XYZ file of C-alpha atoms in Angstrom:
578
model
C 0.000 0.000 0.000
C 2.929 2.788 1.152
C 4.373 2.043 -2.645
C 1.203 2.094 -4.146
C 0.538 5.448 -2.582
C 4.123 6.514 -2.942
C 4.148 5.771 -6.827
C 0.407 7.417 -7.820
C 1.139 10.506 -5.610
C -2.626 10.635 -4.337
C -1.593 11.374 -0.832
C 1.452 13.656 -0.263
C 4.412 11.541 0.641
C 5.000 12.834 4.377
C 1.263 12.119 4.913
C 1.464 8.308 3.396
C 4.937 7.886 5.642
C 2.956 9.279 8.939
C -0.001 6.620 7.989
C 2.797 4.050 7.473
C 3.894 5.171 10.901
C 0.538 4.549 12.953
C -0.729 1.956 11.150
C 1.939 -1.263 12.087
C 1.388 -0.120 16.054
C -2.342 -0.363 15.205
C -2.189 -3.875 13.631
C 0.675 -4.851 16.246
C 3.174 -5.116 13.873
C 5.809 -3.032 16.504
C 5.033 -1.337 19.315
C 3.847 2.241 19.279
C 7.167 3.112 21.239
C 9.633 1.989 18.548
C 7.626 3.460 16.066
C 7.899 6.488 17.223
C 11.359 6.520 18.446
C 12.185 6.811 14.581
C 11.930 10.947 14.935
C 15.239 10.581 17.205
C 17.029 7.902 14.958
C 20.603 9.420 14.099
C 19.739 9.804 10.309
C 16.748 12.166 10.947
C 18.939 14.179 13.224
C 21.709 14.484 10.968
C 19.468 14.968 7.687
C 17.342 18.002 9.573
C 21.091 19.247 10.581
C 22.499 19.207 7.308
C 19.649 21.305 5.844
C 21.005 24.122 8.130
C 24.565 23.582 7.069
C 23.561 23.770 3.707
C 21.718 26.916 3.489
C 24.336 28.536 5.372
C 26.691 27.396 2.939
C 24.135 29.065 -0.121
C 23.506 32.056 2.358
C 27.415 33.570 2.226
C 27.217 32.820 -0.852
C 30.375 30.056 -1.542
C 28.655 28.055 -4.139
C 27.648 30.937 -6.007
C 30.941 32.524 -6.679
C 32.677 29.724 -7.380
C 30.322 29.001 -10.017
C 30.824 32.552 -11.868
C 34.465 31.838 -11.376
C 33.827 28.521 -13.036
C 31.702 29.055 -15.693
C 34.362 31.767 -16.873
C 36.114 30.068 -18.602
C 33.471 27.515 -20.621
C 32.268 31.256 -22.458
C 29.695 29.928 -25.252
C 30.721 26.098 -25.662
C 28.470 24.007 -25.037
C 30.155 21.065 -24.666
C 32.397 23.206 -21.623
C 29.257 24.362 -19.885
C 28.221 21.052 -19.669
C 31.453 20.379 -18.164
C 31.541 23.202 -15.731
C 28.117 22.857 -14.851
C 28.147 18.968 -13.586
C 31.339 19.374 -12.450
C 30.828 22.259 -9.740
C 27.343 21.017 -9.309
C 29.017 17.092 -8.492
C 31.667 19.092 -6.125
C 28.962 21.149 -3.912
C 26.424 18.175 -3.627
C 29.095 16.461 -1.780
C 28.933 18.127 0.784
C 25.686 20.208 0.825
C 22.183 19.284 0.293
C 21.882 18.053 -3.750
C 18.285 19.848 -3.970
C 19.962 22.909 -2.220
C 22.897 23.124 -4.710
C 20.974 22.803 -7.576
C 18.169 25.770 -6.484
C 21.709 28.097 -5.441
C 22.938 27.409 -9.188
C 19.792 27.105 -11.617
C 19.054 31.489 -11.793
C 22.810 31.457 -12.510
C 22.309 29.145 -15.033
C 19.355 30.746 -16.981
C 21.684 33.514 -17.190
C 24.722 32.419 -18.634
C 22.529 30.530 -21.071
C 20.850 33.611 -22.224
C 24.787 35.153 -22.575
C 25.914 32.011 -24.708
C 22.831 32.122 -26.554
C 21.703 28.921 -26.014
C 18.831 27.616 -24.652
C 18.325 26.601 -21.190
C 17.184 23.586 -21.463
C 20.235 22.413 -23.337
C 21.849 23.239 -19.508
C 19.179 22.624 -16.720
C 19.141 18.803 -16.921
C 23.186 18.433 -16.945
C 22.637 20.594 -14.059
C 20.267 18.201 -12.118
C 22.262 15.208 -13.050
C 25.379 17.159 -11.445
C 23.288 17.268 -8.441
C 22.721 13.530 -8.512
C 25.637 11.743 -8.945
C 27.594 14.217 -6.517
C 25.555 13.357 -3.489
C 26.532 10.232 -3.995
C 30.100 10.634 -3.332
C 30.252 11.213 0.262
C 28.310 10.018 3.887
C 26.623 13.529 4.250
C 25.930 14.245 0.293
C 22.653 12.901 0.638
C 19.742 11.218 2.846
C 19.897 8.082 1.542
C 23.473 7.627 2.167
C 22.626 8.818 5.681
C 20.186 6.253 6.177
C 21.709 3.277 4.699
C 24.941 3.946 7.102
C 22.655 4.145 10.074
C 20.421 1.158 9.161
C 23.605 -0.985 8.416
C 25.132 -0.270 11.870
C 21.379 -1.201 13.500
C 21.646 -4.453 11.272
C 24.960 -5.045 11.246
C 26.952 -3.316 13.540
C 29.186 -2.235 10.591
C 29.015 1.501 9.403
C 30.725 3.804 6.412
C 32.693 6.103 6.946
C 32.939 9.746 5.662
C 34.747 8.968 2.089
C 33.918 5.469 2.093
C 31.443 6.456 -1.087
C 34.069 8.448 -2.642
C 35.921 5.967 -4.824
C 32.764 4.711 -6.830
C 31.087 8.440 -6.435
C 33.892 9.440 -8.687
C 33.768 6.858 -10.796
C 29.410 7.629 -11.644
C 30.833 11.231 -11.389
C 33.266 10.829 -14.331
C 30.598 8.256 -16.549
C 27.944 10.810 -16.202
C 29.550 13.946 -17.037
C 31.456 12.569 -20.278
C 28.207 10.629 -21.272
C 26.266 14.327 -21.037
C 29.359 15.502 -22.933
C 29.381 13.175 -26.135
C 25.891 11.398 -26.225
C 23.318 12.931 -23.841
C 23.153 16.950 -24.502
C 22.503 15.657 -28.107
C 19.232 13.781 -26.945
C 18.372 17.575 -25.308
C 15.509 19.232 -25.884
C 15.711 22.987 -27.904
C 13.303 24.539 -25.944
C 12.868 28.220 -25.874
C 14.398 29.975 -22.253
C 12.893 29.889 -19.268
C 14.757 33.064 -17.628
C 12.496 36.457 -17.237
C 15.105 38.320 -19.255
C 13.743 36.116 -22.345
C 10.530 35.277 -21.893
C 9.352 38.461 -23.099
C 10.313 37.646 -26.514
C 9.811 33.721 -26.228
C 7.409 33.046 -23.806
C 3.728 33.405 -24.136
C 1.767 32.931 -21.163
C -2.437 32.414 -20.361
C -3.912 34.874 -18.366
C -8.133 35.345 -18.200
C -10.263 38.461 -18.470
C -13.687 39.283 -17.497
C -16.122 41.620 -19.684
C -17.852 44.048 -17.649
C -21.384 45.840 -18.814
C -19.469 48.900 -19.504
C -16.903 46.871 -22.368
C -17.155 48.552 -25.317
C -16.072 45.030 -27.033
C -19.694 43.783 -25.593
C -21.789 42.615 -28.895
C -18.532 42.402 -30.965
C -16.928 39.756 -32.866
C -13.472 38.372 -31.529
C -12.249 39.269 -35.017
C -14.068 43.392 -34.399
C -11.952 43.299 -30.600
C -8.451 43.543 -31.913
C -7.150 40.776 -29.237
C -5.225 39.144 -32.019
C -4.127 42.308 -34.830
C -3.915 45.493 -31.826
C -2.437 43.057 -28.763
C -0.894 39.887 -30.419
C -3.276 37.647 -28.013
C -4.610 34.821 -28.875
C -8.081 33.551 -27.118
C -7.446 29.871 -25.997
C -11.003 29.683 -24.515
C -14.203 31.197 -23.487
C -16.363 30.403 -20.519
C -19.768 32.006 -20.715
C -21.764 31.255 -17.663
C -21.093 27.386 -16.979
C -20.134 26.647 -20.508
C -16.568 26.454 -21.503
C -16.193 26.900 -25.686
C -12.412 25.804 -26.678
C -10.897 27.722 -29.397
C -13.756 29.957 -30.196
C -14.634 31.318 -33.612
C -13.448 34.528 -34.739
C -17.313 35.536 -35.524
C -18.602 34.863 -32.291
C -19.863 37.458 -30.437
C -18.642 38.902 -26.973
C -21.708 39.417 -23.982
C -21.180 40.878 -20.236
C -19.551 38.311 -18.065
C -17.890 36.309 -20.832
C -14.383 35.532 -19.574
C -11.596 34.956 -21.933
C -8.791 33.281 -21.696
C -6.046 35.135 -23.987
C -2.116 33.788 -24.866
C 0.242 36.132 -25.122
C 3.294 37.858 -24.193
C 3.466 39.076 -20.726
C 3.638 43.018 -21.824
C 0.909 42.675 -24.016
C -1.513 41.171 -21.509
C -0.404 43.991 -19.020
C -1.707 46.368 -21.592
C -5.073 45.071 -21.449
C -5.255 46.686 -17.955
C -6.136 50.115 -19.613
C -9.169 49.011 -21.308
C -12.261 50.042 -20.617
C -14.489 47.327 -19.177
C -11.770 44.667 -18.968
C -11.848 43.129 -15.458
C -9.088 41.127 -14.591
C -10.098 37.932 -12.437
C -9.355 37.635 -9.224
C -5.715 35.712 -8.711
C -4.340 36.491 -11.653
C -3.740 40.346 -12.947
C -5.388 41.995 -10.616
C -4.019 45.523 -9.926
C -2.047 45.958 -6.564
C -3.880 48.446 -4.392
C -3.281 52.346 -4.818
C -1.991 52.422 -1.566
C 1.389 50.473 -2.662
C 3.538 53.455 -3.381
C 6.317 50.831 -4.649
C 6.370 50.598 -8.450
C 4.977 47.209 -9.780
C 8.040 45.152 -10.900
C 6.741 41.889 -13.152
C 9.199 38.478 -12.520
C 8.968 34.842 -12.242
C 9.226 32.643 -9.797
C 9.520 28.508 -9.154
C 7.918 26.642 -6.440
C 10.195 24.934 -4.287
C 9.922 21.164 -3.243
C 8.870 22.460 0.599
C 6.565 25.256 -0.935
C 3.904 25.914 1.021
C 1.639 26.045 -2.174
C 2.087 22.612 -3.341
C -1.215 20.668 -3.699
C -3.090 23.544 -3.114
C -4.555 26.469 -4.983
C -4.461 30.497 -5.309
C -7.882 30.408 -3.979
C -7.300 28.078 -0.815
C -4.209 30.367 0.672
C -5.647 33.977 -0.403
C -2.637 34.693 -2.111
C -3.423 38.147 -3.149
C -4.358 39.266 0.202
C -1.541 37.589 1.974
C 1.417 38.264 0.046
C 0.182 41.336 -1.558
C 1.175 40.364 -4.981
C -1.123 39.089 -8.153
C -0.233 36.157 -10.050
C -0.688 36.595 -13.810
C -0.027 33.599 -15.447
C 1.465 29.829 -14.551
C 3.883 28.005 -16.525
C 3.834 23.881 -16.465
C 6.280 21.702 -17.937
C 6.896 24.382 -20.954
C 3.381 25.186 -21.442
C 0.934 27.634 -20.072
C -2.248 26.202 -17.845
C -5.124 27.227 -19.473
C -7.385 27.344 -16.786
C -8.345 29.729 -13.821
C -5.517 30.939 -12.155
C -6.976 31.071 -8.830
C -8.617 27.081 -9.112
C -5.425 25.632 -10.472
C -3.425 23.094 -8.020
C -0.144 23.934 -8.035
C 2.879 21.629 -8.245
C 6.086 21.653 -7.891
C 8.205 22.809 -10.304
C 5.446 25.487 -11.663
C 6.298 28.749 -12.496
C 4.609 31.892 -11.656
C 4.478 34.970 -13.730
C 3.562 37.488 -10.602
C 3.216 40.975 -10.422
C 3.470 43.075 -7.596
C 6.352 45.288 -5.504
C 9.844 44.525 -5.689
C 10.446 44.199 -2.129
C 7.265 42.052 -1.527
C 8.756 39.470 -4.284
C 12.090 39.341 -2.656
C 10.201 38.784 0.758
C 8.268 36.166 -1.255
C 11.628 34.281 -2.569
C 13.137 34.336 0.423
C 10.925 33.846 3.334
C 8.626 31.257 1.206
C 10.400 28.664 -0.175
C 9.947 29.983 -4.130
C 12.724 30.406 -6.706
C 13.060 33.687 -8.057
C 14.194 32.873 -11.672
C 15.619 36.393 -12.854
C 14.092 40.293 -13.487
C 14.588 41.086 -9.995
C 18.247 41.154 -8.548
C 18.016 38.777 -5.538
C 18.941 40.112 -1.748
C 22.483 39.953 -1.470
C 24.601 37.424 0.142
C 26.742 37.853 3.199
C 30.213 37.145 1.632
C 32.078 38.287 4.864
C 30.665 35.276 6.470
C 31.947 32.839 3.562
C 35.338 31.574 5.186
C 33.694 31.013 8.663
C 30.988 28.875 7.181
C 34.024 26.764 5.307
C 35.971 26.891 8.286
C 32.752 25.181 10.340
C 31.709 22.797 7.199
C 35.712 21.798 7.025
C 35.641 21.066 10.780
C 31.942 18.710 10.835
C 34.088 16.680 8.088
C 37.057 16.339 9.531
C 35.801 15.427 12.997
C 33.519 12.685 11.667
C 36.539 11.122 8.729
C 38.662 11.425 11.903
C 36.410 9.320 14.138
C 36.522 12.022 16.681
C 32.402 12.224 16.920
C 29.785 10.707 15.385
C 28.298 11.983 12.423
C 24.687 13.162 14.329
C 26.644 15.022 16.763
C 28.818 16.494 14.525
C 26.413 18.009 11.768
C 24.398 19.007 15.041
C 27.017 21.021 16.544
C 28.150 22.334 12.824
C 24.191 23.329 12.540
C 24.589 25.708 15.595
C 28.064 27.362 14.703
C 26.487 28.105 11.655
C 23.821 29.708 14.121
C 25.884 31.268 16.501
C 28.261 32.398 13.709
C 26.150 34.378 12.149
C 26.258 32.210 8.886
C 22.428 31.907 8.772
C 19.493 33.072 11.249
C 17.833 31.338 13.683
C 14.396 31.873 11.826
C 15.771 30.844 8.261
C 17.528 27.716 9.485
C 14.048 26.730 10.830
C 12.842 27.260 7.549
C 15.753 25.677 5.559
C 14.742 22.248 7.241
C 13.065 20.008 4.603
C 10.016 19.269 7.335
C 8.305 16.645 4.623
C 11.470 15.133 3.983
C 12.520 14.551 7.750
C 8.496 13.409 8.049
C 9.315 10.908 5.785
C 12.196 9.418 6.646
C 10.998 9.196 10.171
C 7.642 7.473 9.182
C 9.061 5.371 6.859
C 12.260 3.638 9.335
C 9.410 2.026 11.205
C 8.139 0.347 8.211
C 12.048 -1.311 7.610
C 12.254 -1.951 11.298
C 8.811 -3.758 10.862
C 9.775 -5.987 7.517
C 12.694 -7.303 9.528
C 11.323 -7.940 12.756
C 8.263 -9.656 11.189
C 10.626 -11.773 8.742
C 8.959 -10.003 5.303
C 12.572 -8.924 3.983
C 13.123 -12.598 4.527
C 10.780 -13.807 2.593
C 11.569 -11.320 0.047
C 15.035 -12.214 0.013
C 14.859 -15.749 -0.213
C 12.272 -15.462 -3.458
C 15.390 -13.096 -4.657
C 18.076 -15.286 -4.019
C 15.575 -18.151 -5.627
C 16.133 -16.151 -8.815
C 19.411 -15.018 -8.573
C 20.861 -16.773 -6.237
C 22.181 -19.797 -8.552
C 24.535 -17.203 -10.088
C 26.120 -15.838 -7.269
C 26.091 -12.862 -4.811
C 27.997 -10.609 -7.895
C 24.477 -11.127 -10.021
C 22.586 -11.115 -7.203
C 23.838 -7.831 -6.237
C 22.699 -6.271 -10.056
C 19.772 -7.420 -9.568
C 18.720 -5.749 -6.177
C 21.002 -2.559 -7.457
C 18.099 -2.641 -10.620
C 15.063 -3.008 -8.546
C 16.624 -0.182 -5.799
C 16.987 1.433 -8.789
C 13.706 0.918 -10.699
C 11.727 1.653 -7.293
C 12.995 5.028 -7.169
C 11.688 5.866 -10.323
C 8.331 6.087 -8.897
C 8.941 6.747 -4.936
C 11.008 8.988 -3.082
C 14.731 7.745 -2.604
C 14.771 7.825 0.995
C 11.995 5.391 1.284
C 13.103 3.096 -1.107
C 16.563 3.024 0.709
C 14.600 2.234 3.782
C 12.484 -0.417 2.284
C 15.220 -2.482 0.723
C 17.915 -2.228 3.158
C 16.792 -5.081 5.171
C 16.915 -6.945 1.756
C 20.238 -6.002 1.311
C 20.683 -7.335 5.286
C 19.187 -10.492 4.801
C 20.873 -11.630 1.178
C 24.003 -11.058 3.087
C 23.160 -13.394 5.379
C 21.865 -15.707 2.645
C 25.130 -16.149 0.901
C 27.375 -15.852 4.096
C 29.291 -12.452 2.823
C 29.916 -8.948 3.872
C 26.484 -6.678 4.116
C 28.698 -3.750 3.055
C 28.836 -4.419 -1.397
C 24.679 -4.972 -0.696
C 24.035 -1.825 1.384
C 26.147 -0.019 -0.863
C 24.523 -0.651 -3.818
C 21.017 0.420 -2.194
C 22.616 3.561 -1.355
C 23.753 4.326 -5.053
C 20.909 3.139 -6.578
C 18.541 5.299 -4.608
C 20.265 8.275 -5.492
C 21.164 7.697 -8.994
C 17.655 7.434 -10.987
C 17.860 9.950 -13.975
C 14.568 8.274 -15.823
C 11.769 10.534 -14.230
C 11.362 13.688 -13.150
C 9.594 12.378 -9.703
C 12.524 10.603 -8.896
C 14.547 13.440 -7.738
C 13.860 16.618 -6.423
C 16.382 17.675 -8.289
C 15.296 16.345 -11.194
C 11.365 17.805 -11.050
C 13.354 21.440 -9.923
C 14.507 22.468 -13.561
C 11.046 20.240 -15.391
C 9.446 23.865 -15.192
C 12.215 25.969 -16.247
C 13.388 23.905 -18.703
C 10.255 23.435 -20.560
C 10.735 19.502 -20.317
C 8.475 16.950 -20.750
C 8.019 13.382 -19.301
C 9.901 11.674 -22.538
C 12.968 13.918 -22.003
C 13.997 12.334 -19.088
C 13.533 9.073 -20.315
C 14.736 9.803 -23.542
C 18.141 10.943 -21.725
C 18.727 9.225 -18.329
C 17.616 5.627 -19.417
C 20.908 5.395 -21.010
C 22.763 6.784 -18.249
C 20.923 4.855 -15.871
C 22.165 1.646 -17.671
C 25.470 2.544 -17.409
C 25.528 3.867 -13.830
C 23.747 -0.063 -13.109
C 26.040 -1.962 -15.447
C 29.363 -0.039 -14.047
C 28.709 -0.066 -10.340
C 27.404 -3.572 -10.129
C 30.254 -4.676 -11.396
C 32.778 -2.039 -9.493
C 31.062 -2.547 -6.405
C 32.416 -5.761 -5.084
C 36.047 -4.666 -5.888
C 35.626 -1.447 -3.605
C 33.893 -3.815 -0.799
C 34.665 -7.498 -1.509
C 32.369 -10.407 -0.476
C-alpha cells in the first residue's frame, strides 16, 4: 500500500509515511514506542542538521561565486558548460544538500545561457544530473546515504565512513559527465528559455479576463476586438456562464460576463489593464492596491519542493491578500495552464508569472520557499561570512573522517556554529529544514524496522536469491542494485533506501558475505535514478524551467541509468569485496 501510494502521488508523501507510521502499532506489527522513536534515529537528526549547514553554505554565498568563477572560462561552448556545470554542481552536492545546490545554481544558469545564446534547457538537466551523482560521493551528500549507514550499523553493527562512497562516487561522477558531454546533450531538448530576461520575446503565457457591462467590445466579434491584430493575443477559450467553448470562432460574439482566456506575451496582456471594461479575475492580474507606493516590478518565480503552495490552490491560501502580490499567469512543464488561475493546483516545479512590488517578491523568494528565476536582482549574500561557514563545514568533516564524533553530533554542533556564527538566522535555518522530507524518513524507518522484525525482507530475500541466487552474490547484487533502482523511479529515494535495506541485510546473510557491497549498492541506486522527473527533487526542480516533458527524461537518463547499473554492479564488489 505505502508504494502504491508513494508511486500514484494521491496522498502527499509525508502524509502516506505518517499513515505508514501509525498503522503497524495499530495492527501490532511493533510497538507504538519503537515506532515512534524513529523521529530521534541518528539519520533524521543528521538529515534536519544538514539542511542548516547547507543553506548557510548558499547564504554567504560560496557556491555561487565559485560558479561565476567557473563558468568563466566555458564562455559559449556548449560542450564546456556542460562540463563546468556537472562538475561544480558534483563538487557542492558532496557536501551540501543536492536539492539545495541545484536551487543556489539554476538562476545562474538561466543567465549564462541567455549570454551564450543557447537555450536553457540544453543546460538545466546536466545541471540536475550534477546534483545527482555528486551526493553520492560522500556520507553527508545525501539522505539516503545517511540512512543506509545508520540502518547498516542497526543491522549489522558495521558503518561507512565519511569517504567510504568516494571511490565509486567518482567513478558515476566521471561516466555521467562525459556521457552528457558526447551522447546525452545531443538527446536535449531545444526549448525556448525559461529566464524572465527572455521570456518576453519567447514566452507566451495564459492569463483570463472578465467583460464588464461597460466593455465597449460587448456585442462584438473576436475578429471586431483587436485581441489578435492590436495586442498579439490569442483567445485559448471562453467560458460564458457554466459553458466552456475551446478555441472559439473569430465571428462569435462577446456578452457581459464572458471571460476569456487570452495567450500572449506578458507586456501585451499587461496592456489590457487600460481598457475600458476589462476586469481582470481575481488571482491572476489583478491591480495591486493604490496604496502600494512601490512601483509594480513583473518576474517569475519557481515553487520549491517544501513550498507551502504545493497541492493547493491560489484560492485556498488567499494569495493576493496575503502576500500582496497578483499572479498573472502559470507556466507547467513548458506550457501555459489554461485554466483559472486562482482554481489551479499547483505543483512543484510550476512557475509563476507574478506581479506586484519589488520588495514584496524578494520577501516572497526568500521567506517562502519559491525560486526567483531572474528580473529582480536577488537580496544579497553575506560574503564576509563565507570563510567562517568553510571553516565550520571543514571542521563537521574532519571530525567525523577522523572518528573524533559521530556523524549526528557532529552536523548538530556544525548546525549551531552556523547559528551562533552568524552564517544563517535562527528563523531561516528553521525554515531551511526540509520538514516533509525529515516526516518521511521518520515514518518510513518504522516500516524497515517492521519488515525485519516480522521476517517479510526474509521472505523477500529468499524469493530473490531463488532467482538469482544460482549465479552468485555478484548477479545477485545487479539485480537488487536494478530493482533499488527501478523503485525510485516512482517513490522517493529515501523510502526506497529504507524499504530495501533489510533486503540487502538479509541476502548477506543468505550467501554468508559482507552486508557492506549490498548496502552499498542500495545507497547508489537510490540516489542515482535519472529516468523521471519524480525521482529526484532535483530532477522535477529544472522540469518547469526547462520546458521539459516526461519523454525527455527518459529519452536521456535511461541510457545513463544503464550505465551507472552496469558499471557499479560490477565495481562494487572490488571497492567492498564479499
Amino acid at each position: 500500500m505505502a508504494i502504491l501510494l508513494f508511486a500514484t502521488g494521491w496522498i502527499r508523501m509525508d502524509l502516506v509515511s505518517l499513515l505508514i507510521l501509525l498503522s503497524l502499532p495499530l495492527f501490532n506489527v511493533i510497538p507504538a514506542e519503537q515506532a515512534f522513536i524513529a523521529f530521534s534515529n541518528p539519520a533524521v537528526i543528521t538529515v534536519a542538521a544538514m539542511f542548516i549547514i547547507s543553506a548557510a553554505i548558499a547564504n554567504t554565498g560560496v557556491t555561487a561565486h565559485l560558479g561565476r568563477w567557473l563558468f568563466s572560462f566555458a564562455e559559449k561552448s556548449e560542450a564546456k558548460l556542460v562540463l563546468a556545470i556537472m562538475s561544480l554542481t558534483a563538487v557542492a552536492s558532496a557536501f551540501i544538500n543536492n536539492i539545495g545546490a541545484a536551487a543556489v545554481l539554476l538562476p545562474m544558469v538561466t543567465g549564462i545561457a541567455k549570454k551564450a545564446e543557447i537555450a536553457a534547457s540544453r543546460l538545466l538537466m546536466p545541471l540536475a544530473f550534477g546534483s545527482l551523482i555528486g551526493g553520492v560521493c560522500t556520507l553527508i551528500g545525501t539522505p539516503p546515504n545517511i540512512l543506509i549507514n545508520e540502518l547498516m550499523l542497526e543491522y549489522s553493527g558495521q558503518q561507512f565512513n565519511m569517504f567510504d562512497f568516494t571511490p565509486l562516487g567518482v567513478v558515476v561522477v566521471i561516466i555521467s559527465i562525459c556521457y552528457m558531454m558526447l551522447i546525452g546533450r545531443r538527446l536535449l531538448p531545444d526549448n525556448p528559455s525559461a529566464s524572465v530576461q527572455q521570456m518576453s520575446q519567447l514566452k507566451a503565457y495564459v492569463s483570463e479576463i472578465r467583460l464588464s457591462e461597460e466593455a465597449t467590445y460587448i456585442g462584438k466579434t473576436l475578429q471586431e476586438t483587436g485581441f489578435s491584430s492590436d495586442f498579439q493575443l490569442k483567445v485559448r477559450s471562453l467560458m460564458r456562464e457554466q459553458l466552456k467553448i475551446t478555441s472559439p470562432r473569430s465571428s462569435l460574439v462577446l456578452r457581459a460576463g464572458d471571460i476569456l482566456f487570452l495567450e500572449g506575451k506578458p507586456e501585451q496582456l499587461l496592456k489590457l489593464k487600460g481598457v475600458k471594461g476589462i476586469e481582470v479575475v481575481p488571482g491572476t492580474a489583478q491591480v495591486i492596491a493604490a496604496e502600494n507606493k512601490e512601483e509594480n516590478q513583473v518576474a517569475e518565480v519557481a515553487l520549491t519542493p517544501t513550498n507551502e503552495l504545493v497541492g493547493k490552490t491560489l484560492r485556498e491560501v488567499h494569495f493576493r491578500d496575503t502576500h500582496g502580490l497578483n499572479v498573472l499567469a502559470i507556466w507547467r512543464r513548458g506550457e501555459p495552464v489554461v485554466k483559472r488561475v486562482d482554481h489551479v493546483v499547483l505543483k512543484f516545479g510550476d512557475m509563476l508569472l507574478i506581479e506586484g512590488p519589488e520588495s514584496k517578491i524578494l520577501h516572497l523568494a526568500d521567506k517562502h520557499d519559491f525560486l526567483l528565476l531572474g528580473g529582480i536582482k536577488p537580496e544579497p549574500y553575506l560574503p564576509d561570512k563565507a570563510p567562517l561557514a568553510i571553516i565550520i563545514m571543514v571542521t563537521v568533516i574532519l571530525s567525523v573522517t577522523a572518528g573524533l564524533l559521530p556523524i549526528m553530533h557532529a552536523s548538530a554542533l556544525g548546525a549551531v556554529a552556523m547559528i551562533l556564527s552568524g552564517c544563517i538566522k535562527l528563523s531561516d535555518a528553521y525554515e531551511s529544514i526540509n520538514w516533509p522530507v525529515i516526516m518521511l524518513i521518520a515514518g518510513t524507518l518504522p516500516l524497515g524496522t517492521a519488515m525485519e522484525t516480522s521476517g517479510a525482507s526474509s521472505f523477500l530475500a529468499a524469493h530473490l536469491t531463488d532467482m538469482a541466487g544460482p549465479y552468485g552474490p555478484w548477479i545477485t547484487l545487479g539485480v537488487l542494485f536494478l530493482i533499488t533502482m527501478l523503485l525510485t523511479c516512482i517513490m522517493s529515494n529515501a523510502a526506497t533506501a529504507v524499504l530495501l535495506a533489510p533486503i540487502a541485510y538479509d541476502l548477506s546473510q543468505h550467501f554468508g558475505v559482507n552486508p557492506q557491497p549490498f548496502f552499498m549498492a542500495v545507497a547508489l541506486a537510490a540516489s542515482t535514478c535519472f529516468m523521471t522527473p519524480v525521482s529526484h527533487q532535483s530532477n522535477a526542480l529544472v522540469i518547469g524551467p526547462g520546458g521539459y516533458q516526461f519523454s525527455d527524461y527518459l529519452k536521456v537518463g535511461t541510457p545513463l541509468n544503464i550505465l551507472v547499473w552496469l558499471l557499479a554492479s560490477l565495481a562494487i564488489p572490488f571497492v567492498f569485496p564479499f
